[in-house]
Amino acid sequence: MINIVWAILVVGGVVTTVASGRPEVATQAALTSGRSAIDFLIGLAAVMVLWMGLNRIAEKAGLMDLLARAITPVLRILFPSLPKNHPALAPIAMNVAVNLLGLGNAATPFGLKAMVELQKLNSTRDTATPAMCTLLALNTSSVTLVPATVIALRAAAGSNDPSGIIVPTLIATSFGAASALILDRFLQWRSRGR
C-alpha cells in the first residue's frame, strides 16, 4: 500500500512540474535532496557507530551486566508471576538496560528472547500473559537516560546542541513509562475481576 502512495506522490510531483513548464526545478530539487540525504546518512552513521561502539565497550567491560543486575530487583516487582531465577529475567534486564542507553534497535533481540522464554510459561498459546503485556508496556515506553539515536539524528542534522535533548527525554520517558506501567497494572487488576 505504501508503494502506491509513494508512486502517486512522485508521479504527481513530476506531472505538476511539467505542467507548470519548469521541469528543471524538479531535477534540481531531486539532486539537491539526494545530496542532502547522503550527507545526513553519513553523519548519522558516524554518530551511531560511535554510540554502538561505546555500548559494545560497556558490554565487554561488564557494565551492561552490572546495570542489568542492578535493575533485576525492580523487575522482580514488575514481574511477580515469574519464578525467582526464570530464564526470561536476564533478557528482560538486558532489554531494559539497553533501552536506558537509548539504543532501542539493540534492545530488540533481548525483547524477542524474553518473549520466547515467557511463551514457555504460557498455557494459552494465542493469548498474551500478564508478564508479556508488562514487558511490552515496559519496552515500548522505556525510560531513556541517554537518547543515543536522537542525539545522533540531531548531530547529523547540524544541531548546535545535540545532547540538549537528554533532560527532556528523561522526563518524558519517565512519565511515559510510569503511565504505561500504571495502566498495565490497572488492566491486569480489571481482567482478574472478570
Coordinates of C-alpha atoms in Angstrom, one line a residue:
M1 CA 0.0 0.0 0.0
I2 CA 2.8 2.5 0.9
N3 CA 4.4 1.8 -2.5
I4 CA 1.2 3.1 -4.2
V5 CA 1.2 6.2 -2.0
W6 CA 4.8 6.9 -2.9
A7 CA 4.2 6.3 -6.6
I8 CA 1.2 8.7 -6.6
L9 CA 3.4 11.4 -4.8
V10 CA 6.3 11.0 -7.2
V11 CA 4.1 10.9 -10.4
G12 CA 2.0 13.9 -9.0
G13 CA 5.2 15.9 -8.4
V14 CA 6.6 15.2 -11.9
V15 CA 3.3 16.0 -13.6
T16 CA 3.0 19.2 -11.6
T17 CA 6.5 20.4 -12.6
V18 CA 6.0 19.5 -16.2
A19 CA 2.5 21.2 -16.3
S20 CA 4.0 24.3 -14.8
G21 CA 6.6 24.5 -17.6
R22 CA 9.6 24.2 -15.2
P23 CA 10.8 20.6 -15.2
E24 CA 14.4 21.8 -14.4
V25 CA 13.1 22.7 -10.9
A26 CA 12.2 19.1 -10.2
T27 CA 15.6 17.9 -11.4
Q28 CA 17.4 20.4 -9.3
A29 CA 15.4 19.6 -6.2
A30 CA 16.0 15.8 -6.7
L31 CA 19.7 16.3 -7.0
T32 CA 19.9 18.7 -4.0
S33 CA 17.7 16.5 -1.8
G34 CA 19.7 13.4 -2.8
R35 CA 23.0 15.1 -1.8
S36 CA 21.5 16.3 1.5
A37 CA 20.1 12.8 2.3
I38 CA 23.5 11.2 1.7
D39 CA 25.3 13.8 3.8
F40 CA 22.7 13.3 6.6
L41 CA 23.1 9.5 6.4
I42 CA 26.9 9.6 6.6
G43 CA 26.7 11.9 9.6
L44 CA 24.1 9.7 11.3
A45 CA 26.1 6.6 10.6
A46 CA 29.2 8.1 12.2
V47 CA 27.4 9.0 15.4
M48 CA 25.6 5.7 15.6
V49 CA 28.9 3.8 15.1
L50 CA 30.3 5.9 18.0
W51 CA 27.4 5.1 20.3
M52 CA 27.2 1.4 19.3
G53 CA 31.0 1.2 19.9
L54 CA 30.6 2.7 23.3
N55 CA 27.8 0.3 24.0
R56 CA 30.0 -2.6 22.9
I57 CA 32.8 -1.4 25.2
A58 CA 30.4 -1.1 28.1
E59 CA 29.1 -4.7 27.3
K60 CA 32.7 -6.1 27.2
A61 CA 33.7 -4.3 30.3
G62 CA 30.7 -5.8 32.2
L63 CA 28.9 -2.6 32.7
M64 CA 25.8 -3.8 30.9
D65 CA 25.7 -6.9 33.1
L66 CA 26.2 -4.7 36.1
L67 CA 23.3 -2.5 35.1
A68 CA 21.1 -5.5 34.3
R69 CA 21.9 -7.0 37.8
A70 CA 21.1 -3.6 39.4
I71 CA 17.6 -3.5 37.9
T72 CA 16.8 -7.1 38.5
P73 CA 15.2 -6.4 41.9
V74 CA 12.9 -3.9 40.3
L75 CA 12.0 -6.4 37.6
R76 CA 11.0 -9.0 40.3
I77 CA 8.4 -6.4 41.5
L78 CA 7.2 -5.7 37.9
F79 CA 7.0 -9.4 37.0
P80 CA 5.7 -11.2 40.2
S81 CA 4.4 -14.2 38.2
L82 CA 7.8 -15.2 37.1
P83 CA 9.7 -17.8 39.2
K84 CA 12.7 -16.5 41.0
N85 CA 15.5 -17.3 38.5
H86 CA 13.5 -17.7 35.4
P87 CA 15.5 -17.5 32.1
A88 CA 13.3 -14.6 30.9
L89 CA 14.6 -12.3 33.6
A90 CA 18.1 -11.9 32.1
P91 CA 16.9 -10.9 28.6
I92 CA 14.3 -8.6 30.2
A93 CA 17.0 -6.9 32.3
M94 CA 19.3 -6.5 29.2
N95 CA 16.4 -5.1 27.2
V96 CA 15.7 -2.5 29.9
A97 CA 19.4 -1.7 30.3
V98 CA 19.9 -1.2 26.5
N99 CA 16.7 0.9 26.3
L100 CA 18.1 3.0 29.2
L101 CA 21.0 3.9 27.0
G102 CA 18.7 4.9 24.1
L103 CA 19.7 2.1 21.8
G104 CA 16.3 0.7 21.0
N105 CA 17.5 -1.3 18.0
A106 CA 20.0 -3.1 20.1
A107 CA 17.3 -3.9 22.7
T108 CA 15.1 -5.8 20.2
P109 CA 16.9 -9.2 20.3
F110 CA 16.7 -9.2 24.1
G111 CA 13.0 -8.4 24.0
L112 CA 12.4 -11.2 21.5
K113 CA 14.4 -13.7 23.6
A114 CA 12.4 -12.6 26.7
M115 CA 9.1 -13.2 24.8
V116 CA 10.2 -16.6 23.7
E117 CA 11.0 -17.5 27.4
L118 CA 7.7 -16.0 28.6
Q119 CA 5.8 -18.0 26.0
K120 CA 7.2 -21.2 27.5
L121 CA 5.1 -20.4 30.7
N122 CA 2.0 -19.6 28.7
S123 CA -0.7 -22.3 28.8
T124 CA -2.8 -20.4 26.2
R125 CA -0.7 -20.1 23.1
D126 CA -2.8 -17.4 21.4
T127 CA -3.3 -15.1 24.4
A128 CA -0.6 -13.0 26.0
T129 CA 0.2 -13.5 29.6
P130 CA 0.3 -10.6 32.1
A131 CA 4.1 -10.8 32.1
M132 CA 4.1 -10.5 28.3
C133 CA 1.9 -7.5 28.5
T134 CA 4.1 -5.9 31.2
L135 CA 7.2 -6.5 29.0
L136 CA 5.5 -4.9 26.0
A137 CA 4.4 -1.9 28.1
L138 CA 7.9 -1.6 29.6
N139 CA 9.8 -2.0 26.3
T140 CA 7.5 0.4 24.4
S141 CA 7.6 3.2 26.9
S142 CA 11.1 2.6 28.4
V143 CA 12.9 5.2 30.4
T144 CA 15.8 6.6 28.4
L145 CA 18.8 8.0 30.2
V146 CA 20.9 8.8 27.1
P147 CA 18.8 9.0 23.9
A148 CA 21.7 8.0 21.7
T149 CA 19.6 7.6 18.5
V150 CA 18.0 11.1 18.9
I151 CA 21.4 12.6 19.7
A152 CA 22.8 11.0 16.5
L153 CA 19.9 12.4 14.5
R154 CA 20.3 15.9 15.9
A155 CA 24.1 15.8 15.4
A156 CA 23.6 14.7 11.8
A157 CA 21.1 17.4 11.2
G158 CA 23.6 20.0 12.3
S159 CA 22.2 20.9 15.7
N160 CA 24.2 23.3 17.9
D161 CA 23.4 21.3 21.0
P162 CA 22.6 17.6 20.0
S163 CA 22.7 16.4 23.6
G164 CA 20.3 19.2 24.8
I165 CA 17.5 16.6 24.4
I166 CA 18.7 14.5 27.4
V167 CA 16.8 16.1 30.3
P168 CA 13.5 16.5 28.4
T169 CA 13.8 12.9 27.1
L170 CA 14.4 11.6 30.6
I171 CA 11.4 13.5 32.0
A172 CA 9.1 12.4 29.1
T173 CA 10.2 8.8 29.1
S174 CA 9.8 8.6 32.9
F175 CA 6.3 9.9 32.8
G176 CA 5.5 7.6 29.8
A177 CA 6.9 4.5 31.4
A178 CA 5.1 5.3 34.7
S179 CA 1.8 5.8 32.8
A180 CA 2.3 2.6 30.8
L181 CA 3.0 0.5 33.9
I182 CA 0.2 2.0 35.9
L183 CA -2.2 1.3 33.0
D184 CA -0.8 -2.2 32.7
R185 CA -1.4 -2.9 36.4
F186 CA -4.9 -1.4 36.2
L187 CA -5.8 -3.6 33.2
Q188 CA -4.4 -6.7 34.9
W189 CA -6.4 -5.9 38.0
R190 CA -9.6 -5.3 36.0
S191 CA -9.2 -8.6 34.0
R192 CA -8.8 -10.6 37.2
G193 CA -12.1 -9.2 38.4
R194 CA -13.9 -10.7 35.5

